[in-house]
Amino acid sequence: YVALTRSLQYQTRDEGPNAGYAVELASGRLPTIDTPVTTDARRYPQVVEGLATMVDEPHRHIWTANHPPLYYLMSLPFVAAAGALDAPQVMLVGMRLINAVGSALCVLLVGLIAFEVTRRETVAFLATGISVSCAVLVSAGGHIANDGVAVAASSLTLLATIRILNRGLSPGRLALVALAGAAAAGAKAPGVLT
């Protein structure tokens, strides 16, 4: 809801650098923390317009390039669609939706982890309810950010690991923990620790 109803103006200082990261990848370049956010106002008017709200020089650069590119690679179809349709808002809304879906998966995974640990449906239901009641999750889940994808991948890694500990090793469980762990490491720098 938040991703779809929020203004096309940037809501946080992170949205511009995050959008800029996807724009750079779409251009075939992997940005660094010193890469300036695009100034192509014709193709990316919201991105350029958002630069006007950045009062400090570091936020005019893609300082989010310290993170791995998974979220931004997932955003490329929206960057391409925005260009093909000449509708730049498609990129912003699409990138917000990816984060929103990741955030929603986090809520589901909290319940699954709670059930896997306790084997009690009531505990799983309460854990899910508590996590969905966090206003910051709902609000931040509607921004252009890699957090939803990163936390979902890390949570899935945790769930898969707990299942291996509880039920034993199997090819399917090992594949799940490997894929989820790779996604966690590819989505955000802290995911490498996961």
mmCIF file of N, CA, C and O in Angstrom, residues 15-64:
data_model
loop_
_atom_site.group_PDB
_atom_site.id
_atom_site.type_symbol
_atom_site.label_atom_id
_atom_site.label_comp_id
_atom_site.label_asym_id
_atom_site.label_seq_id
_atom_site.Cartn_x
_atom_site.Cartn_y
_atom_site.Cartn_z
ATOM 1 N N GLU A 15 16.673 7.025 -1.169
ATOM 2 C CA GLU A 15 15.987 6.657 -2.406
ATOM 3 C C GLU A 15 16.747 7.106 -3.661
ATOM 4 O O GLU A 15 16.848 6.350 -4.627
ATOM 5 N N GLY A 16 17.296 8.287 -3.669
ATOM 6 C CA GLY A 16 18.034 8.774 -4.832
ATOM 7 C C GLY A 16 19.263 7.931 -5.141
ATOM 8 O O GLY A 16 19.440 7.468 -6.274
ATOM 9 N N PRO A 17 20.134 7.713 -4.155
ATOM 10 C CA PRO A 17 21.293 6.864 -4.408
ATOM 11 C C PRO A 17 20.900 5.428 -4.777
ATOM 12 O O PRO A 17 21.553 4.806 -5.624
ATOM 13 N N ASN A 18 19.842 4.900 -4.190
ATOM 14 C CA ASN A 18 19.400 3.549 -4.558
ATOM 15 C C ASN A 18 18.890 3.505 -5.993
ATOM 16 O O ASN A 18 19.213 2.585 -6.751
ATOM 17 N N ALA A 19 18.109 4.491 -6.384
ATOM 18 C CA ALA A 19 17.636 4.561 -7.769
ATOM 19 C C ALA A 19 18.815 4.776 -8.717
ATOM 20 O O ALA A 19 18.887 4.164 -9.796
ATOM 21 N N GLY A 20 19.751 5.610 -8.311
ATOM 22 C CA GLY A 20 20.933 5.862 -9.123
ATOM 23 C C GLY A 20 21.762 4.608 -9.354
ATOM 24 O O GLY A 20 22.336 4.410 -10.438
ATOM 25 N N TYR A 21 21.836 3.737 -8.343
ATOM 26 C CA TYR A 21 22.554 2.462 -8.462
ATOM 27 C C TYR A 21 21.936 1.630 -9.583
ATOM 28 O O TYR A 21 22.644 1.112 -10.461
ATOM 29 N N ALA A 22 20.615 1.529 -9.601
ATOM 30 C CA ALA A 22 19.929 0.755 -10.651
ATOM 31 C C ALA A 22 20.137 1.381 -12.026
ATOM 32 O O ALA A 22 20.329 0.666 -13.014
ATOM 33 N N VAL A 23 20.126 2.697 -12.092
ATOM 34 C CA VAL A 23 20.349 3.392 -13.366
ATOM 35 C C VAL A 23 21.750 3.080 -13.894
ATOM 36 O O VAL A 23 21.931 2.807 -15.084
ATOM 37 N N GLU A 24 22.738 3.095 -13.011
ATOM 38 C CA GLU A 24 24.109 2.781 -13.431
ATOM 39 C C GLU A 24 24.211 1.348 -13.935
ATOM 40 O O GLU A 24 24.832 1.091 -14.965
ATOM 41 N N LEU A 25 23.598 0.406 -13.220
ATOM 42 C CA LEU A 25 23.627 -0.991 -13.673
ATOM 43 C C LEU A 25 22.949 -1.136 -15.030
ATOM 44 O O LEU A 25 23.428 -1.878 -15.889
ATOM 45 N N ALA A 26 21.852 -0.433 -15.226
ATOM 46 C CA ALA A 26 21.141 -0.494 -16.510
ATOM 47 C C ALA A 26 22.010 0.052 -17.641
ATOM 48 O O ALA A 26 21.846 -0.335 -18.797
ATOM 49 N N SER A 27 22.937 0.919 -17.299
ATOM 50 C CA SER A 27 23.859 1.481 -18.285
ATOM 51 C C SER A 27 25.101 0.613 -18.457
ATOM 52 O O SER A 27 26.018 0.990 -19.177
ATOM 53 N N GLY A 28 25.141 -0.514 -17.740
ATOM 54 C CA GLY A 28 26.268 -1.430 -17.864
ATOM 55 C C GLY A 28 27.447 -1.101 -16.984
ATOM 56 O O GLY A 28 28.550 -1.604 -17.192
ATOM 57 N N ARG A 29 27.234 -0.273 -15.973
ATOM 58 C CA ARG A 29 28.325 0.119 -15.071
ATOM 59 C C ARG A 29 27.984 -0.257 -13.636
ATOM 60 O O ARG A 29 26.854 -0.055 -13.195
ATOM 61 N N LEU A 30 28.963 -0.774 -12.907
ATOM 62 C CA LEU A 30 28.813 -1.040 -11.477
ATOM 63 C C LEU A 30 29.298 0.208 -10.744
ATOM 64 O O LEU A 30 30.474 0.567 -10.846
ATOM 65 N N PRO A 31 28.412 0.902 -10.026
ATOM 66 C CA PRO A 31 28.819 2.156 -9.392
ATOM 67 C C PRO A 31 29.720 1.935 -8.182
ATOM 68 O O PRO A 31 29.759 0.849 -7.604
ATOM 69 N N THR A 32 30.420 2.992 -7.820
ATOM 70 C CA THR A 32 31.181 3.029 -6.574
ATOM 71 C C THR A 32 30.531 4.085 -5.687
ATOM 72 O O THR A 32 29.640 4.813 -6.130
ATOM 73 N N ILE A 33 31.006 4.207 -4.471
ATOM 74 C CA ILE A 33 30.421 5.197 -3.558
ATOM 75 C C ILE A 33 30.695 6.627 -4.006
ATOM 76 O O ILE A 33 30.068 7.556 -3.519
ATOM 77 N N ASP A 34 31.597 6.809 -4.962
ATOM 78 C CA ASP A 34 31.904 8.138 -5.481
ATOM 79 C C ASP A 34 31.218 8.439 -6.812
ATOM 80 O O ASP A 34 31.383 9.526 -7.362
ATOM 81 N N THR A 35 30.438 7.497 -7.334
ATOM 82 C CA THR A 35 29.735 7.714 -8.599
ATOM 83 C C THR A 35 28.579 8.687 -8.361
ATOM 84 O O THR A 35 27.745 8.458 -7.480
ATOM 85 N N PRO A 36 28.523 9.778 -9.132
ATOM 86 C CA PRO A 36 27.407 10.714 -8.952
ATOM 87 C C PRO A 36 26.074 10.083 -9.376
ATOM 88 O O PRO A 36 26.024 9.276 -10.299
ATOM 89 N N VAL A 37 25.009 10.456 -8.706
ATOM 90 C CA VAL A 37 23.662 10.053 -9.107
ATOM 91 C C VAL A 37 23.390 10.716 -10.445
ATOM 92 O O VAL A 37 23.792 11.856 -10.696
ATOM 93 N N THR A 38 22.681 10.038 -11.332
ATOM 94 C CA THR A 38 22.419 10.541 -12.683
ATOM 95 C C THR A 38 21.826 11.945 -12.667
ATOM 96 O O THR A 38 21.067 12.303 -11.759
ATOM 97 N N THR A 39 22.176 12.717 -13.687
ATOM 98 C CA THR A 39 21.595 14.043 -13.852
ATOM 99 C C THR A 39 20.820 14.123 -15.167
ATOM 100 O O THR A 39 20.544 15.207 -15.670
ATOM 101 N N ASP A 40 20.434 12.967 -15.717
ATOM 102 C CA ASP A 40 19.656 12.898 -16.960
ATOM 103 C C ASP A 40 18.183 13.169 -16.628
ATOM 104 O O ASP A 40 17.401 12.257 -16.345
ATOM 105 N N ALA A 41 17.823 14.451 -16.666
ATOM 106 C CA ALA A 41 16.472 14.865 -16.249
ATOM 107 C C ALA A 41 15.389 14.403 -17.215
ATOM 108 O O ALA A 41 14.237 14.259 -16.830
ATOM 109 N N ARG A 42 15.732 14.156 -18.476
ATOM 110 C CA ARG A 42 14.725 13.701 -19.426
ATOM 111 C C ARG A 42 14.305 12.270 -19.133
ATOM 112 O O ARG A 42 13.122 11.966 -19.082
ATOM 113 N N ARG A 43 15.268 11.370 -18.893
ATOM 114 C CA ARG A 43 14.956 9.955 -18.668
ATOM 115 C C ARG A 43 14.585 9.660 -17.219
ATOM 116 O O ARG A 43 13.803 8.760 -16.953
ATOM 117 N N TYR A 44 15.161 10.398 -16.282
ATOM 118 C CA TYR A 44 14.962 10.101 -14.860
ATOM 119 C C TYR A 44 14.617 11.381 -14.090
ATOM 120 O O TYR A 44 15.358 11.812 -13.213
ATOM 121 N N PRO A 45 13.485 12.012 -14.414
ATOM 122 C CA PRO A 45 13.167 13.301 -13.779
ATOM 123 C C PRO A 45 13.013 13.227 -12.265
ATOM 124 O O PRO A 45 13.444 14.136 -11.559
ATOM 125 N N GLN A 46 12.413 12.153 -11.748
ATOM 126 C CA GLN A 46 12.243 12.067 -10.299
ATOM 127 C C GLN A 46 13.589 11.916 -9.597
ATOM 128 O O GLN A 46 13.792 12.450 -8.514
ATOM 129 N N VAL A 47 14.509 11.189 -10.229
ATOM 130 C CA VAL A 47 15.837 11.001 -9.638
ATOM 131 C C VAL A 47 16.554 12.346 -9.569
ATOM 132 O O VAL A 47 17.095 12.721 -8.534
ATOM 133 N N VAL A 48 16.528 13.087 -10.677
ATOM 134 C CA VAL A 48 17.196 14.387 -10.721
ATOM 135 C C VAL A 48 16.499 15.379 -9.797
ATOM 136 O O VAL A 48 17.149 16.135 -9.079
ATOM 137 N N GLU A 49 15.186 15.367 -9.793
ATOM 138 C CA GLU A 49 14.416 16.254 -8.915
ATOM 139 C C GLU A 49 14.757 15.985 -7.448
ATOM 140 O O GLU A 49 14.869 16.900 -6.643
ATOM 141 N N GLY A 50 14.952 14.723 -7.124
ATOM 142 C CA GLY A 50 15.309 14.355 -5.758
ATOM 143 C C GLY A 50 16.665 14.872 -5.342
ATOM 144 O O GLY A 50 16.920 15.101 -4.157
ATOM 145 N N LEU A 51 17.563 15.082 -6.305
ATOM 146 C CA LEU A 51 18.897 15.616 -5.974
ATOM 147 C C LEU A 51 18.797 16.998 -5.363
ATOM 148 O O LEU A 51 19.635 17.377 -4.545
ATOM 149 N N ALA A 52 17.782 17.760 -5.744
ATOM 150 C CA ALA A 52 17.618 19.110 -5.208
ATOM 151 C C ALA A 52 17.370 19.095 -3.705
ATOM 152 O O ALA A 52 17.669 20.060 -3.017
ATOM 153 N N THR A 53 16.862 17.975 -3.184
ATOM 154 C CA THR A 53 16.591 17.894 -1.744
ATOM 155 C C THR A 53 17.817 17.436 -0.965
ATOM 156 O O THR A 53 17.803 17.440 0.254
ATOM 157 N N MET A 54 18.870 17.036 -1.673
ATOM 158 C CA MET A 54 20.080 16.552 -1.009
ATOM 159 C C MET A 54 20.984 17.744 -0.708
ATOM 160 O O MET A 54 21.612 18.307 -1.610
ATOM 161 N N VAL A 55 21.034 18.130 0.541
ATOM 162 C CA VAL A 55 21.796 19.317 0.904
ATOM 163 C C VAL A 55 23.283 19.026 1.076
ATOM 164 O O VAL A 55 24.099 19.931 1.037
ATOM 165 N N ASP A 56 23.645 17.773 1.263
ATOM 166 C CA ASP A 56 25.051 17.447 1.445
ATOM 167 C C ASP A 56 25.582 16.657 0.244
ATOM 168 O O ASP A 56 24.873 15.887 -0.378
ATOM 169 N N GLU A 57 26.825 16.895 -0.096
ATOM 170 C CA GLU A 57 27.442 16.307 -1.280
ATOM 171 C C GLU A 57 27.459 14.778 -1.273
ATOM 172 O O GLU A 57 27.180 14.164 -2.306
ATOM 173 N N PRO A 58 27.730 14.103 -0.146
ATOM 174 C CA PRO A 58 27.759 12.633 -0.191
ATOM 175 C C PRO A 58 26.452 12.002 -0.668
ATOM 176 O O PRO A 58 26.475 10.967 -1.307
ATOM 177 N N HIS A 59 25.327 12.628 -0.385
ATOM 178 C CA HIS A 59 24.040 12.060 -0.794
ATOM 179 C C HIS A 59 23.715 12.368 -2.256
ATOM 180 O O HIS A 59 22.693 11.932 -2.765
ATOM 181 N N ARG A 60 24.591 13.091 -2.930
ATOM 182 C CA ARG A 60 24.463 13.316 -4.366
ATOM 183 C C ARG A 60 25.243 12.242 -5.129
ATOM 184 O O ARG A 60 25.297 12.244 -6.337
ATOM 185 N N HIS A 61 25.856 11.349 -4.379
ATOM 186 C CA HIS A 61 26.609 10.233 -4.954
ATOM 187 C C HIS A 61 25.932 8.919 -4.562
ATOM 188 O O HIS A 61 25.128 8.871 -3.633
ATOM 189 N N ILE A 62 26.296 7.869 -5.254
ATOM 190 C CA ILE A 62 25.685 6.558 -4.990
ATOM 191 C C ILE A 62 26.442 5.896 -3.835
ATOM 192 O O ILE A 62 27.146 4.912 -4.003
ATOM 193 N N TRP A 63 26.303 6.488 -2.657
ATOM 194 C CA TRP A 63 27.003 5.966 -1.489
ATOM 195 C C TRP A 63 26.469 4.591 -1.092
ATOM 196 O O TRP A 63 27.113 3.861 -0.343
ATOM 197 N N THR A 64 25.321 4.198 -1.632
ATOM 198 C CA THR A 64 24.772 2.866 -1.365
ATOM 199 C C THR A 64 25.497 1.789 -2.166
ATOM 200 O O THR A 64 25.188 0.605 -2.028
#
